[in-house]
């Protein structure tokens, strides 16, 4: 069963036996709001999308997990940033509360992007404060409410939750031999039990993929906010190399899409079993 907020998100609930596993894809949206008055080239802007990531992990509900996917683009508002990660210089007036721009925001890549890419402005001027506030209320808050709600419901039922925060990453460097296929981010072991990170890494490695942990992505707001391993709340950021499944320039699927989707379906089924076994172990103790 699906729950939809038009142009904002879709939540696909578990089918059959429910397990304490939640997946979310915050950056796969491609529904561009009418008031998104960007001035940069659309092809450049679309490079920010995690294209097809929600489709790659679409088997989650059949495995008993919840899957939440954004429909709006991250370049409009990025739900993987803190709500106060805004550059004051981006606004045409005073924000009603204190702001805490991060290094990402200062580089033009905060909650509301100032740059499409380095050196390419997103807008031709500053943004009205009411407009930015509306983006937060219309898109940011509902997305986080759905992720928090799914995690809270699973935790209330099972006493533990495993959360996979799904993304894609562009190609870095020219040497394919040095390129990671997946990067797992647990903020240096602080957002999930080490065994969970190792389990995911080992499974992917067994399929022949190259995996790195916390290099170069450690995880940002969505794993930070919803994790507390000591209480049984485990969040892991999951980055997929785009070249495995699509043409990074045209955004068209390549011949590797089906194979990768099949492997990720296998991974999700194994993670569902892992989460289920964790519940049984806690009950036995």
C-alpha positions as MATLAB code, in Angstrom:
seq = 'XXXXXXXXXXXXXXXXXXXXXXXXXXXXXXXXXXXXXXXXXXXXXXXXXXXXXXXXXXXXXXXXXXXXXXXXXXXXXXXXXXXXXXXXXXXXXXXXXXXXXXXXXXXXXXXXXXXXXXXXXXXXXXXXXXXXXXXXXXXXXXXXXXXXXXXXXXXXXXXXXXXXXXXXXXXXXXXXXXXXXXXXXXXXXXXXXXXXXXXXXXXXXXXXXXXXXXXXXXXXXXXXXXXXXXXXXXXXXXXXXXXXXXXXXXXXXXXXXXXXXXXXXXXXXXXXXXXXXXXXXXXXX';
ca = [
       0.000    0.000    0.000;
       1.261    3.471   -0.881;
       0.805    6.771    0.889;
       1.382    9.784   -1.374;
       1.758   13.498   -0.753;
       1.419   14.972   -4.237;
       4.731   16.236   -5.643;
       6.367   15.695   -2.233;
       6.866   11.996   -1.455;
       5.617    8.454   -1.684;
       5.735    5.949    1.153;
       5.400    2.275    0.253;
       4.475    0.192    3.287;
       5.510   -3.422    3.905;
       3.776   -6.262    2.114;
       3.342   -9.441    4.115;
       5.535  -10.081    7.137;
       6.825   -6.788    8.586;
      10.447   -6.398    9.689;
      12.167   -3.450   11.445;
      13.798   -2.142    8.273;
      13.262    1.323    6.756;
      14.780    2.597    3.511;
      14.603    6.136    2.221;
      15.705    7.813   -1.001;
      15.759   11.567   -0.337;
      17.390   12.729   -3.572;
      15.762   10.678   -6.340;
      12.952   13.182   -6.977;
      12.530   14.821  -10.382;
       9.232   16.740  -10.032;
      10.386   20.347  -10.362;
       8.101   22.860   -8.573;
       6.701   25.679  -10.702;
       8.179   28.343   -8.427;
      11.703   26.926   -8.767;
      13.053   29.887  -10.725;
      16.572   28.638  -11.343;
      18.739   30.291  -13.987;
      21.307   27.524  -14.483;
      21.045   24.990  -17.331;
      18.575   22.193  -16.543;
      20.959   19.394  -17.676;
      23.543   20.657  -15.179;
      20.921   20.931  -12.458;
      19.682   17.387  -13.047;
      23.146   16.043  -12.238;
      22.204   16.628   -8.597;
      19.470   13.979   -8.768;
      19.982   10.458   -7.444;
      18.303    9.197  -10.581;
      16.618    5.759  -10.323;
      17.796    5.062   -6.761;
      14.200    4.656   -5.566;
      13.622    2.179   -8.402;
      16.791    0.240   -7.632;
      15.584   -0.449   -4.074;
      11.898   -0.809   -4.922;
      11.842   -4.418   -3.660;
      11.944   -3.189   -0.051;
       8.180   -3.426    0.683;
       7.975   -7.011   -0.597;
      10.746   -7.863    1.863;
       8.699   -6.425    4.728;
      10.387   -3.015    4.861;
       9.095    0.537    4.496;
      10.384    2.624    1.563;
      10.081    6.416    1.454;
      11.120    8.396   -1.628;
      11.117   12.120   -2.310;
       9.409   13.352   -5.482;
      10.926   16.865   -5.458;
      14.577   17.499   -6.406;
      17.275   17.987   -3.787;
      18.369   21.149   -5.599;
      15.062   22.765   -4.561;
      15.480   21.855   -0.899;
      17.791   19.228    0.542;
      16.219   17.129    3.292;
      19.659   15.691    4.072;
      20.720   19.013    5.589;
      19.871   20.516    8.953;
      16.872   22.826    8.907;
      19.011   25.830    9.942;
      21.826   25.154    7.458;
      21.094   28.295    5.444;
      23.419   31.059    4.281;
      22.057   34.440    5.471;
      23.438   35.971    2.258;
      21.037   33.833    0.231;
      18.004   35.545    1.788;
      16.481   38.911    0.962;
      15.610   39.550    4.604;
      16.195   38.424    8.175;
      15.420   34.813    9.127;
      13.208   34.691   12.245;
      15.476   32.224   14.064;
      19.267   31.768   14.429;
      20.962   30.181   11.432;
      23.936   27.814   11.552;
      25.380   27.502    8.050;
      27.729   24.542    7.693;
      30.749   24.201    5.444;
      28.385   22.692    2.859;
      26.169   25.762    3.004;
      29.119   28.135    2.836;
      30.150   26.278   -0.326;
      26.710   26.930   -1.830;
      25.328   23.413   -1.157;
      23.259   23.824    2.009;
      19.576   23.338    2.733;
      18.806   25.717   -0.147;
      21.494   25.656   -2.807;
      23.111   28.876   -3.936;
      25.120   27.140   -6.650;
      24.081   24.579   -9.220;
      27.713   23.533   -9.500;
      30.909   25.326   -8.466;
      30.974   28.590  -10.389;
      27.391   28.233  -11.702;
      24.806   30.320   -9.784;
      21.405   28.768   -9.099;
      19.486   32.075   -8.968;
      19.832   35.592  -10.320;
      19.268   37.176   -6.912;
      18.356   36.522   -3.297;
      15.360   34.469   -2.228;
      12.391   35.896   -0.291;
      12.285   34.676    3.308;
       8.597   33.612    3.069;
       9.388   31.539   -0.021;
      12.175   29.626    1.730;
       9.944   29.106    4.770;
       7.259   27.674    2.477;
       9.728   25.198    0.983;
      10.534   23.978    4.474;
       6.879   23.620    5.475;
       5.712   22.094    2.182;
       8.577   19.669    1.503;
      11.196   19.377    4.249;
       8.955   18.868    7.276;
       6.630   16.278    5.660;
       9.571   14.218    4.445;
      11.169   14.104    7.872;
       7.801   13.412    9.495;
       7.359   10.339    7.295;
      10.869    9.002    7.947;
      10.548    9.631   11.681;
       7.074    8.085   11.726;
       8.188    4.911    9.945;
      11.151    4.510   12.286;
       9.053    5.239   15.381;
       6.391    2.703   14.408;
       8.962   -0.009   13.796;
      10.749    0.792   17.035;
       7.532    0.714   19.043;
       6.725   -2.713   17.608;
      10.137   -4.367   17.615;
      12.387   -2.385   19.972;
      15.011   -1.952   17.241;
      15.202   -0.475   13.720;
      17.653   -0.626   10.828;
      17.546    2.385    8.498;
      19.249    2.463    5.088;
      19.552    5.998    3.699;
      20.019    5.516   -0.073;
      21.958    7.762   -2.466;
      23.998    7.705   -5.660;
      27.445    9.156   -6.306;
      29.114   10.407   -9.481;
      32.348    9.095  -10.880;
      35.494   10.403   -9.216;
      38.897   10.128  -10.870;
      39.883    8.487  -14.135;
      41.159    5.152  -12.867;
      38.301    2.591  -12.658;
      40.471    0.319  -10.509;
      40.478    2.910   -7.717;
      36.781    3.716   -7.937;
      34.401    2.442   -5.269;
      31.128    0.876   -6.353;
      29.547    1.557   -2.963;
      30.384    3.837   -0.052;
      28.853    3.101    3.346;
      28.668    5.960    5.819;
      28.089    5.493    9.540;
      29.746    8.717   10.692;
      32.811    6.858   11.901;
      30.866    4.147   13.682;
      28.465    6.431   15.550;
      25.148    5.886   13.730;
      24.827    2.089   13.714;
      26.365   -0.997   15.220;
      29.651   -1.895   13.480;
      28.314   -5.367   12.690;
      25.591   -3.859   10.491;
      28.075   -1.854    8.439;
      30.377   -4.867    8.138;
      27.467   -7.107    7.128;
      26.430   -4.810    4.273;
      30.042   -4.381    3.143;
      30.722   -8.128    3.216;
      27.586   -8.964    1.252;
      28.400   -6.472   -1.497;
      32.029   -7.592   -1.589;
      30.883  -11.197   -2.009;
      29.122  -10.110   -5.213;
      32.351   -8.649   -6.566;
      31.809   -4.966   -5.755;
      34.396   -2.558   -4.376;
      33.230   -1.059   -1.075;
      34.578    1.783    1.027;
      33.446    2.841    4.479;
      33.219    6.546    5.428;
      35.412    7.544    2.474;
      34.552   10.007    1.099;
      30.983   10.052    2.487;
      30.379    9.633    6.206;
      26.647   10.359    6.316;
      24.776   13.603    6.941;
      21.500   14.713    8.521;
      19.220   11.752    7.860;
      21.516    9.213    9.514;
      22.612   11.611   12.238;
      19.097   12.581   13.260;
      17.507    9.135   13.395;
      20.287    7.052   14.906;
      21.038    5.991   18.461;
      22.762    2.598   18.375;
      22.705    2.220   22.157;
      18.897    2.282   21.978;
      18.720    0.011   18.932;
      18.303    2.729   16.283;
      20.768    1.993   13.475;
      21.172    4.251   10.423;
      23.578    3.702    7.536;
      24.138    5.939    4.509;
      24.346    3.908    1.302;
      25.998    5.422   -1.793;
      25.800    3.683   -5.184;
      28.165    4.529   -8.034;
      26.022    5.861  -10.884;
      28.190    4.346  -13.585;
      27.042    0.885  -12.512;
      23.542    1.459  -13.825;
      23.241    4.587  -15.970;
      24.891    7.006  -18.361;
      25.932    9.839  -16.073;
      25.540   12.491  -18.778;
      22.236   11.503  -20.406;
      20.750    9.899  -17.250;
      19.644    6.914  -19.317;
      19.798    3.424  -17.824;
      22.658    1.321  -19.101;
      22.974   -2.442  -19.527;
      24.013   -2.841  -15.885;
      20.735   -1.603  -14.405;
      18.950   -4.962  -14.263;
      21.925   -6.779  -12.757;
      22.422   -4.141  -10.074;
      18.722   -4.021   -9.223;
      18.745   -7.800   -8.833;
      21.739   -7.629   -6.505;
      20.164   -4.883   -4.418;
      16.979   -6.934   -4.161;
      19.117   -9.756   -2.775;
      20.758   -7.334   -0.346;
      17.405   -6.020    0.874;
      16.133   -9.558    1.504;
      19.252  -10.346    3.488;
      18.903   -7.117    5.471;
      15.289   -7.999    6.237;
      16.485  -11.349    7.603;
      19.261   -9.589    9.538;
      16.751   -7.211   11.131;
      14.383  -10.068   11.924;
      17.163  -12.086   13.527;
      18.121   -9.086   15.668;
      14.592   -8.985   17.067;
      14.691  -12.706   17.861;
      18.051  -12.308   19.575;
      16.793   -9.437   21.724;
      13.719  -11.469   22.675;
      15.870  -14.441   23.663;
      18.027  -12.271   25.883;
];
